Structure formats: C-alpha cells, structure tokens
Amino acid sequence: MKKIYIGIVFTVVASLFLIGWALDQVVDTDMEEGAPGEFNLYQKVLIGMARQLDVVALEQLSAETLKLAERYQLAVNLEQSANLALPPELASELERNSMLALQSETQTYFLYRLGSHPDYLLQLSLPAEKNSGKYMDFVLTVTLYLGITLAMIIWLVPLTRRLSLLNKVAAKFGQGNLDTRIKPSRLSYITGLEQSFNRMAAQIEKLVADNKLLAGSLSHDLRTPVSCLRFGIEAALDAEDAEQQEKYLIRVEDELTRMELMLEAFLEFASMERQGIMLKPGKHEINSLLKGLLNEMKPLAEKRSVIFKQVLSKQPIHITIDHHWYYRAMMNLISNALDYSTESILVEVVLEEGLVKVRIHDDGPGVPIEQQHLIFDAFVTMDETRNRQSTNFGLGLAIVQRVIEWHGGKVRVTDSDALGGACFEVLVPLDSPLTDIKTV
C-alpha cells in the first residue's frame, strides 16, 4: 500500500509541476510577443505628444491636448499634479523618470510630466483589454485540471488492470481451478497483494490435496482393520471354548490399537498447517539440542545394537527455531535411521554460508535414486515388508519436511559417503524467518 500512496503523491505533484511549468512557458511567450511591444508603442506616442505640448503656451494647453486626442484617436487628457495623490514611492519614480505606468483592475494608463509645464501631467489611458484574458485564464485552468486528470488516468490504468486480473484469477480459483496463479509483473503497484494471494492459493491447494490424500489413504488403510475386526468378533462369538475366544479377542484388541495409532497419526498430520501458524520461536543452541536428543534415544539404539557417532561444530550455533517441532523433526529422522541401520549412525553439524546443516548418516541399504524425490511425500513408505502390525504410516518424513519448511529451510536425502547408507541433510538458514515473528 505504501507504493500506491507514493505513486499517487508523486503523480499529482509531478503533473502539477510539469503542466504548470508548460503553461507558464506558453503564457510568458505570449506576453513577450504581445504586451511589451504594445506598451513601447504607446510610450513612444505619449513622449511624442508631450514634446509637441512643451512648445504650446499654457492657455492653449488644454485645447491642443484635445486636438491630439482626436487626431490619434486616443484617450489623452491633462491632469494637474496637485490633484493626483500618489504614494511617495510612485511620486519619486515619476520625478526621476518623468513617466509612470499604472494599472488598475480595469485599466492601464501612463503618466508623463511635461517639461515646460511641470504642474501638469499628460495621461494616456490604454484601450480596455478584451475578454481574451479571462478566456485565456479559463482555458489554462481547464488545461491544468485535464492534464492532472490524464496523468492520474495513465497512472491508474496499470493498477486497474492488475486489480481486474486479480479479480478474474480469484473467480477462477473460487470455481475450483486451484492451480490458478497471478503472473508477476514489474509494472504492478500491488506486488505484495499478488504475492500474498499466490501464497494463500498455494497453501489452500496444498491443504485440499492433503485432505484428499488423507481421506483416500484413511479409507484405504481402515478397510482392512475393519474387516479384520468384523471377522475377529464373528469368530469370537462362534468360538466354542474360552481359550479360542480369548485368542480372537486379543487379535481384535491389536487391530483396535493399530487403528487408534493410525487415526492419531493421520489427525496429527491433518493439523500440521494449523500448527504452523502457532509456532513459538526462540533462540536455541543446536549442538546442545542434538546431544540431548541422542542421549534420550541412546537406550533404544543400544537395544538395537546401534552406536551413535557425533561430529558437532566446534563453535556454538544459536538459531531461532520452534524447539518442540524442530526437536520432533530431528527425532523422526534419527528414528528413521534406527529403523534401517545395522551398526552405527553418524550425526554431523556444520555452519556453511549462513546455513545450519545437520546431516544424519546411516549404514542401511540407502534410498534408490529414483525414489529419493518421493520419500518425503505423505503416506509414502519405502518399507516393502510393511504389514498390518507395522506402525509406519508414511508420515514421519512428511512431517519433517513440513516442519523444516516452516523454518525457511529444506531437507533432502542422498547417499552417505561416510557410512554407505542414506544421508538425510537438513538445511535451515541462520537468519531464520521465525526471527521476525517473536522470540521467547
């Protein structure tokens, strides 16, 4: 909006200045071509009359003045100096130059002191100006307003076009074309509004896609447990002995537990966008955070005969993050590494080019190159041995990607040069965008 305000003020001020300057040039040129030449002519005529009257006797002065007026068809008359009240400044100028030009609202006239008759002044009244002056003022005023209006129209055309385009794109988006976006333009005054609309549209499209994917996956994954529940309940009801009935009921309980875990995972993922606007950023030291996480997960690693190795940065690295969600993302990555490691996991922390890089290496089978771009999609799992007892629903890495995106970073997977398995690398800028939200 600041750009619009600046544009309006600049357009109005610039148009006033430029149009006013152009009109002044026109008026000045017209006056230079007309008025000065006309005034000089009247002054010369007046001086010539005064010289003729200088040789006339006092008693014939009035009669000769009337004759000159009739001869030249000019408004010339005699005035006594004593009858003319002039301010001291004008009186002094008349005394010095013998001529004085005066102008009233309706008339312009010259006064000339007669050299032989110093008590008398010869007054020449110029013909009244025609209404061309008033007409010219009107034309100039209308030209000024029309010029400003034209300048504003020229300035507003790009704005109205972009607003019209925004309206059309919003209408298409409302009709279900969720991939509709506004193409950026350097001439746009509402770049911020357009970018906000595109971000909003992208988030809505992503939410709708996630909801469709969630609904499809949920309906698919619930179908089998529900069928198993129905079969188990029917089998328990038909069982003849208590031992057989208890066996079927245990299976029913396992299916209910798995359904409960599945629903919790799905609902948590569905609420991720809402969680993304409720972050609580704060300054945290990455080395200490990862050390605490590895110590917490060490018993699980020992149970699976896996050793944690650490190569942390020599200097402390403080970064603005949401502790809960960043910690959760790192836990998901290390848990994923534990699922596929056989002997060891290596955690590295480096600071390069303003990016805090956390690399988690494992010595497992790795991720095939053709699947590396799919592994962070929701409900995608590379575990070909997944069965109904598995609690891996393909959401852990999708949650990691979403959390890292909140922090203005990205996550990727490559082959590990250190351990030969997979290497998950998390890159978050040291100048995190969460810094502008709030720090606690």
Coordinates of C-alpha atoms in Angstrom, one line a residue:
M1 CA 0.0 0.0 0.0
K2 CA 2.9 2.3 0.6
K3 CA 3.9 2.0 -3.0
I4 CA 0.4 3.1 -4.1
Y5 CA 0.4 6.2 -1.8
I6 CA 3.9 7.2 -3.0
G7 CA 2.8 6.7 -6.6
I8 CA -0.4 8.9 -6.2
V9 CA 1.5 11.7 -4.5
F10 CA 4.3 11.6 -7.0
T11 CA 2.0 11.6 -9.9
V12 CA -0.1 14.6 -8.7
V13 CA 2.9 16.7 -7.6
A14 CA 4.9 15.9 -10.8
S15 CA 1.9 16.6 -13.1
L16 CA 1.2 19.9 -11.3
F17 CA 4.8 20.9 -11.6
L18 CA 5.3 19.9 -15.3
I19 CA 1.9 21.1 -16.6
G20 CA 2.2 24.3 -14.6
W21 CA 5.7 24.9 -16.0
A22 CA 4.5 24.2 -19.6
L23 CA 1.5 26.6 -19.2
D24 CA 3.8 29.3 -17.7
Q25 CA 6.1 29.0 -20.7
V26 CA 3.1 29.4 -23.1
V27 CA 1.8 32.5 -21.2
D28 CA 5.2 34.1 -20.9
T29 CA 5.9 33.6 -24.6
D30 CA 2.5 35.2 -25.4
M31 CA 3.2 38.2 -23.2
E32 CA 6.7 38.6 -24.6
E33 CA 5.3 38.6 -28.1
G34 CA 2.4 40.9 -27.4
A35 CA 2.4 43.2 -24.4
P36 CA 5.9 44.6 -24.3
G37 CA 5.7 45.7 -28.0
E38 CA 2.3 47.3 -27.5
F39 CA 3.4 49.2 -24.3
N40 CA 6.6 50.5 -26.0
L41 CA 4.5 51.9 -28.9
Y42 CA 2.1 53.7 -26.5
Q43 CA 5.1 55.1 -24.6
K44 CA 6.6 56.5 -27.7
V45 CA 3.3 58.0 -28.8
L46 CA 2.9 59.7 -25.3
I47 CA 6.5 61.1 -25.4
G48 CA 5.9 62.5 -28.9
M49 CA 2.7 64.2 -27.7
A50 CA 4.5 65.6 -24.7
R51 CA 7.2 67.2 -26.9
Q52 CA 4.5 68.8 -29.0
L53 CA 2.8 70.2 -25.9
D54 CA 6.1 71.5 -24.5
V55 CA 6.1 74.3 -27.1
V56 CA 2.5 75.3 -26.6
A57 CA 1.5 78.2 -24.3
L58 CA -0.2 77.4 -21.0
E59 CA -3.5 78.9 -22.0
Q60 CA -3.6 76.8 -25.2
L61 CA -2.5 73.6 -23.5
S62 CA -6.0 72.1 -23.0
A63 CA -7.1 72.8 -26.5
E64 CA -4.0 71.3 -28.0
T65 CA -4.4 68.2 -25.9
L66 CA -7.9 67.7 -27.2
K67 CA -6.7 68.1 -30.8
L68 CA -4.0 65.4 -30.2
A69 CA -6.6 63.1 -28.7
E70 CA -8.9 63.5 -31.7
R71 CA -6.0 63.2 -34.2
Y72 CA -4.6 59.9 -32.7
Q73 CA -8.0 58.6 -31.5
L74 CA -6.5 58.0 -28.0
A75 CA -7.8 58.7 -24.5
V76 CA -5.4 61.6 -23.7
N77 CA -6.1 64.3 -21.1
L78 CA -4.3 66.7 -18.8
E79 CA -4.1 66.3 -15.1
Q80 CA -2.8 68.7 -12.5
S81 CA 0.0 67.2 -10.4
A82 CA -1.7 68.6 -7.2
N83 CA -4.9 66.8 -8.0
L84 CA -3.2 63.4 -8.3
A85 CA -2.5 61.6 -5.0
L86 CA 0.4 59.2 -5.4
P87 CA 2.3 57.2 -2.8
P88 CA 5.7 58.6 -2.0
E89 CA 7.5 55.7 -3.9
L90 CA 5.5 56.3 -7.1
A91 CA 5.8 60.0 -6.8
S92 CA 9.6 59.7 -6.5
E93 CA 9.7 57.4 -9.5
L94 CA 7.6 59.9 -11.5
E95 CA 10.0 62.6 -10.5
R96 CA 13.1 60.6 -11.6
N97 CA 11.8 59.2 -14.9
S98 CA 9.1 61.7 -15.9
M99 CA 6.9 58.7 -16.8
L100 CA 4.9 56.3 -14.7
A101 CA 2.9 53.3 -15.7
L102 CA -0.1 52.5 -13.5
Q103 CA -2.6 49.6 -13.7
S104 CA -6.0 49.2 -12.0
E105 CA -8.3 46.2 -12.1
T106 CA -10.0 47.5 -15.3
Q107 CA -7.5 49.8 -17.0
T108 CA -3.8 50.5 -17.7
Y109 CA -2.5 54.1 -18.2
F110 CA 0.7 56.2 -18.4
L111 CA 1.5 59.5 -16.8
Y112 CA 4.1 61.8 -18.3
R113 CA 5.3 65.1 -16.7
L114 CA 5.5 67.9 -19.2
G115 CA 8.9 69.6 -19.1
S116 CA 7.7 73.1 -19.9
H117 CA 4.6 72.8 -17.7
P118 CA 5.8 70.8 -14.6
D119 CA 2.5 71.4 -12.8
Y120 CA 0.7 69.3 -15.4
L121 CA 0.8 65.6 -16.3
L122 CA -0.2 64.1 -19.6
Q123 CA -2.3 61.0 -19.0
L124 CA -2.7 58.3 -21.7
S125 CA -5.3 55.6 -21.0
L126 CA -4.7 52.4 -22.9
P127 CA -7.7 50.8 -24.6
A128 CA -9.5 48.3 -22.3
E129 CA -8.4 44.7 -22.8
K130 CA -10.8 42.4 -24.5
N131 CA -12.2 39.4 -22.6
S132 CA -9.4 37.3 -24.1
G133 CA -7.5 37.4 -20.8
K134 CA -10.4 35.9 -18.9
Y135 CA -10.9 33.4 -21.7
M136 CA -7.2 32.5 -21.5
D137 CA -7.4 32.1 -17.7
F138 CA -10.3 29.7 -18.2
V139 CA -8.6 27.7 -20.9
L140 CA -5.4 27.5 -18.8
T141 CA -7.3 26.3 -15.7
V142 CA -9.2 23.7 -17.7
T143 CA -6.0 22.6 -19.3
L144 CA -4.3 22.2 -15.9
Y145 CA -7.2 20.1 -14.5
L146 CA -7.4 18.0 -17.6
G147 CA -3.7 17.4 -17.6
I148 CA -3.8 16.2 -14.0
T149 CA -6.8 14.0 -14.7
L150 CA -5.0 12.5 -17.7
A151 CA -1.9 11.9 -15.6
M152 CA -3.9 10.1 -13.0
I153 CA -5.7 8.0 -15.6
I154 CA -2.4 7.0 -17.1
W155 CA -1.1 6.1 -13.6
L156 CA -4.3 4.2 -12.7
V157 CA -4.5 2.1 -15.9
P158 CA -1.9 -0.5 -14.7
L159 CA -3.4 -0.6 -11.2
T160 CA -7.0 -1.2 -12.5
R161 CA -5.7 -3.9 -14.9
R162 CA -3.9 -5.7 -12.2
L163 CA -6.9 -5.5 -9.9
S164 CA -9.1 -6.8 -12.7
L165 CA -6.7 -9.6 -13.3
L166 CA -6.7 -10.4 -9.6
N167 CA -10.5 -10.5 -9.6
K168 CA -10.6 -12.9 -12.5
V169 CA -7.9 -15.2 -11.0
A170 CA -9.8 -15.2 -7.7
A171 CA -13.0 -16.0 -9.5
K172 CA -11.3 -18.9 -11.3
F173 CA -9.8 -20.1 -8.1
G174 CA -13.2 -20.0 -6.4
Q175 CA -14.6 -22.1 -9.3
G176 CA -12.2 -24.9 -8.4
N177 CA -9.1 -24.1 -10.6
L178 CA -6.8 -24.4 -7.6
D179 CA -3.6 -24.2 -9.7
T180 CA -4.5 -20.7 -10.9
R181 CA -1.9 -18.0 -10.0
I182 CA -1.2 -14.4 -10.9
K183 CA 1.9 -13.9 -13.1
P184 CA 4.2 -11.3 -11.6
S185 CA 4.8 -8.0 -13.4
R186 CA 7.3 -5.3 -12.9
L187 CA 4.7 -2.7 -13.7
S188 CA 2.4 -3.8 -10.9
Y189 CA 1.7 -1.5 -8.0
I190 CA 0.2 -4.3 -5.9
T191 CA 3.1 -6.8 -6.0
G192 CA 2.7 -7.5 -2.3
L193 CA -1.0 -8.2 -2.6
E194 CA -0.4 -10.5 -5.6
Q195 CA 2.3 -12.4 -3.8
S196 CA 0.1 -12.8 -0.8
F197 CA -2.7 -14.2 -3.0
N198 CA -0.4 -16.7 -4.7
R199 CA 0.9 -17.8 -1.3
M200 CA -2.6 -18.2 0.0
A201 CA -3.7 -20.1 -3.1
A202 CA -0.7 -22.4 -2.8
Q203 CA -1.5 -23.2 0.8
I204 CA -5.1 -23.8 0.0
E205 CA -4.2 -26.1 -2.9
K206 CA -1.8 -27.9 -0.6
L207 CA -4.4 -28.3 2.1
V208 CA -7.1 -29.6 -0.3
A209 CA -4.6 -32.0 -1.8
D210 CA -3.5 -33.2 1.7
N211 CA -7.1 -33.6 2.7
K212 CA -7.9 -35.7 -0.4
L213 CA -4.8 -37.8 0.1
L214 CA -5.6 -38.2 3.8
A215 CA -9.2 -39.2 3.1
G216 CA -8.1 -41.6 0.4
S217 CA -5.4 -43.2 2.5
L218 CA -7.5 -43.3 5.6
S219 CA -10.3 -45.0 3.8
H220 CA -7.9 -47.5 2.2
D221 CA -6.0 -48.2 5.4
L222 CA -9.1 -48.5 7.6
R223 CA -10.8 -51.0 5.3
T224 CA -8.6 -53.9 6.2
P225 CA -8.6 -53.4 10.0
V226 CA -12.4 -53.0 10.0
S227 CA -12.7 -56.3 8.0
C228 CA -10.4 -57.9 10.5
L229 CA -12.4 -56.6 13.4
R230 CA -15.6 -57.9 11.9
F231 CA -14.0 -61.3 11.3
G232 CA -12.5 -61.5 14.8
I233 CA -15.7 -60.6 16.5
E234 CA -17.7 -63.1 14.5
A235 CA -15.0 -65.7 15.2
A236 CA -15.0 -64.9 18.9
L237 CA -18.8 -65.2 19.0
D238 CA -18.7 -68.6 17.2
A239 CA -15.8 -70.0 19.3
E240 CA -16.8 -73.0 21.4
D241 CA -14.2 -72.8 24.1
A242 CA -12.9 -69.8 26.2
E243 CA -9.3 -70.2 25.0
Q244 CA -10.2 -69.9 21.4
Q245 CA -12.4 -66.9 22.1
E246 CA -9.7 -65.1 24.1
K247 CA -7.3 -65.6 21.1
Y248 CA -9.7 -63.9 18.7
L249 CA -10.4 -61.1 21.2
I250 CA -6.6 -60.4 21.5
R251 CA -6.5 -60.1 17.8
V252 CA -9.4 -57.6 17.9
E253 CA -7.6 -55.6 20.6
D254 CA -4.4 -55.5 18.4
E255 CA -6.4 -54.2 15.5
L256 CA -8.1 -51.6 17.6
T257 CA -4.7 -50.4 18.9
R258 CA -3.3 -50.1 15.4
M259 CA -6.4 -48.2 14.3
E260 CA -6.0 -45.9 17.2
L261 CA -2.4 -45.2 16.3
M262 CA -3.3 -44.7 12.7
L263 CA -6.0 -42.2 13.5
E264 CA -3.7 -40.3 15.8
A265 CA -1.0 -40.1 13.1
F266 CA -3.5 -39.0 10.4
L267 CA -5.1 -36.4 12.6
E268 CA -1.8 -35.0 13.7
F269 CA -0.7 -34.6 10.1
A270 CA -4.1 -33.0 9.2
S271 CA -3.5 -30.4 11.8
M272 CA 0.0 -29.5 10.7
E273 CA -1.0 -26.3 8.8
R274 CA -2.8 -25.0 11.9
Q275 CA 0.2 -25.8 14.0
G276 CA 2.4 -23.9 11.5
I277 CA 0.8 -20.6 12.5
M278 CA 1.1 -21.3 16.2
L279 CA 4.8 -21.6 16.4
K280 CA 6.8 -20.4 19.5
P281 CA 10.2 -19.5 18.2
G282 CA 13.1 -18.9 20.5
K283 CA 16.9 -18.9 20.5
H284 CA 18.4 -22.4 20.9
E285 CA 21.9 -23.9 20.6
I286 CA 21.9 -26.7 18.0
N287 CA 24.8 -28.7 19.4
S288 CA 23.2 -29.0 22.8
L289 CA 19.8 -29.8 21.4
L290 CA 21.2 -32.7 19.3
K291 CA 23.3 -34.0 22.2
G292 CA 20.2 -34.1 24.4
L293 CA 18.2 -35.9 21.7
L294 CA 20.9 -38.5 21.1
N295 CA 21.2 -39.2 24.9
E296 CA 17.4 -39.6 25.0
M297 CA 17.4 -42.1 22.2
K298 CA 20.6 -44.0 23.3
P299 CA 18.7 -46.8 25.2
L300 CA 16.7 -47.6 22.0
A301 CA 19.9 -47.6 19.9
E302 CA 21.6 -49.9 22.4
K303 CA 18.6 -52.2 22.3
R304 CA 19.1 -52.5 18.6
S305 CA 22.9 -52.7 18.9
V306 CA 23.4 -49.4 17.1
I307 CA 26.1 -46.9 18.1
F308 CA 25.7 -43.1 17.8
K309 CA 28.6 -41.1 16.5
Q310 CA 28.7 -37.3 16.7
V311 CA 30.7 -34.7 14.7
L312 CA 29.4 -31.4 16.0
S313 CA 30.6 -27.9 15.3
K314 CA 33.5 -26.5 17.3
Q315 CA 31.7 -23.2 18.0
P316 CA 28.2 -22.9 19.5
I317 CA 25.5 -22.3 16.9
H318 CA 22.5 -20.3 18.1
I319 CA 19.4 -20.2 15.8
T320 CA 15.8 -19.2 16.1
I321 CA 13.6 -22.3 16.0
D322 CA 10.4 -23.7 17.5
H323 CA 12.0 -26.1 19.9
H324 CA 9.2 -28.6 20.0
W325 CA 8.8 -29.1 16.3
Y326 CA 12.4 -28.9 15.3
Y327 CA 13.2 -31.4 18.1
R328 CA 10.4 -33.6 16.7
A329 CA 11.7 -33.4 13.2
M330 CA 15.2 -34.4 14.3
M331 CA 13.7 -37.3 16.3
N332 CA 11.8 -38.5 13.3
L333 CA 15.0 -38.5 11.2
I334 CA 17.0 -40.4 13.8
S335 CA 14.2 -42.9 14.4
N336 CA 14.1 -43.5 10.7
A337 CA 17.8 -44.0 10.6
L338 CA 17.5 -46.5 13.5
D339 CA 14.9 -48.5 11.6
Y340 CA 17.4 -49.2 8.8
S341 CA 20.8 -49.1 10.5
T342 CA 22.7 -52.2 11.3
E343 CA 25.7 -50.9 13.4
S344 CA 26.1 -47.1 13.5
I345 CA 24.5 -43.7 12.9
L346 CA 26.6 -40.5 12.4
V347 CA 25.2 -37.0 13.2
E348 CA 27.1 -34.0 11.8
V349 CA 26.5 -30.3 12.4
V350 CA 28.2 -27.6 10.2
L351 CA 27.7 -24.0 9.5
E352 CA 28.3 -23.0 5.9
E353 CA 27.3 -19.9 4.0
G354 CA 24.7 -18.8 6.6
L355 CA 23.1 -22.3 6.7
V356 CA 23.0 -24.6 9.7
K357 CA 23.4 -28.1 8.1
V358 CA 22.5 -31.2 10.1
R359 CA 23.4 -34.5 8.4
I360 CA 22.2 -37.8 9.7
H361 CA 24.1 -40.8 8.1
D362 CA 23.1 -44.5 8.5
D363 CA 24.7 -47.7 7.3
G364 CA 21.5 -49.2 6.0
P365 CA 20.5 -50.1 2.4
G366 CA 20.0 -46.4 1.4
V367 CA 17.3 -44.9 -0.7
P368 CA 17.3 -45.6 -4.5
I369 CA 17.9 -42.5 -6.6
E370 CA 14.6 -42.9 -8.4
Q371 CA 12.7 -42.9 -5.1
Q372 CA 14.6 -40.0 -3.4
H373 CA 12.2 -37.4 -4.6
L374 CA 9.2 -39.3 -3.3
I375 CA 10.3 -40.3 0.1
F376 CA 9.1 -37.0 1.7
D377 CA 5.6 -37.3 0.3
A378 CA 2.8 -38.1 2.8
F379 CA 1.7 -41.8 3.1
V380 CA 4.8 -43.0 1.1
T381 CA 7.0 -45.6 2.7
M382 CA 10.0 -47.4 1.3
D383 CA 9.4 -50.4 3.6
E384 CA 8.4 -53.3 1.4
T385 CA 8.0 -55.5 4.4
R386 CA 5.2 -53.4 5.9
N387 CA 2.4 -55.5 7.3
R388 CA -0.7 -55.0 9.4
Q389 CA 1.4 -54.9 12.6
S390 CA 3.5 -52.0 11.4
T391 CA 3.0 -48.6 12.9
N392 CA 4.8 -46.9 10.0
F393 CA 2.1 -45.0 8.0
G394 CA 4.4 -42.9 5.8
L395 CA 4.0 -39.7 7.7
G396 CA 7.3 -39.3 9.6
L397 CA 9.3 -37.8 6.8
A398 CA 6.4 -35.8 5.5
I399 CA 6.2 -34.1 8.9
V400 CA 9.9 -33.4 8.8
Q401 CA 9.7 -31.7 5.5
R402 CA 6.7 -29.6 6.7
V403 CA 8.5 -28.5 9.9
I404 CA 11.7 -27.6 8.1
E405 CA 9.7 -25.5 5.5
W406 CA 8.2 -23.6 8.5
H407 CA 11.8 -22.6 9.4
G408 CA 12.6 -21.4 5.9
G409 CA 14.8 -24.4 5.1
K410 CA 14.7 -27.7 3.2
V411 CA 15.5 -31.4 3.7
R412 CA 16.9 -33.8 1.2
V413 CA 18.3 -37.3 1.0
T414 CA 21.4 -38.5 -0.7
D415 CA 23.8 -41.5 -0.5
S416 CA 26.1 -41.4 2.6
D417 CA 29.8 -41.1 1.8
A418 CA 30.6 -41.7 5.5
L419 CA 28.6 -44.9 6.2
G420 CA 27.4 -46.1 2.8
G421 CA 23.7 -45.9 3.5
A422 CA 21.4 -42.9 3.3
C423 CA 22.2 -39.4 4.4
F424 CA 19.4 -37.0 5.4
E425 CA 20.5 -33.4 5.3
V426 CA 18.5 -30.6 7.0
L427 CA 19.4 -27.0 5.9
V428 CA 18.0 -24.1 7.9
P429 CA 19.2 -20.5 7.5
L430 CA 21.0 -19.0 10.4
D431 CA 18.8 -15.9 9.8
S432 CA 15.6 -17.8 10.3
P433 CA 12.3 -16.3 9.1
L434 CA 10.9 -17.1 12.5
T435 CA 13.1 -14.3 13.9
D436 CA 10.5 -11.8 12.6
I437 CA 7.6 -13.5 14.4
K438 CA 8.7 -13.4 18.0
T439 CA 11.5 -14.7 20.2
V440 CA 11.0 -16.1 23.7

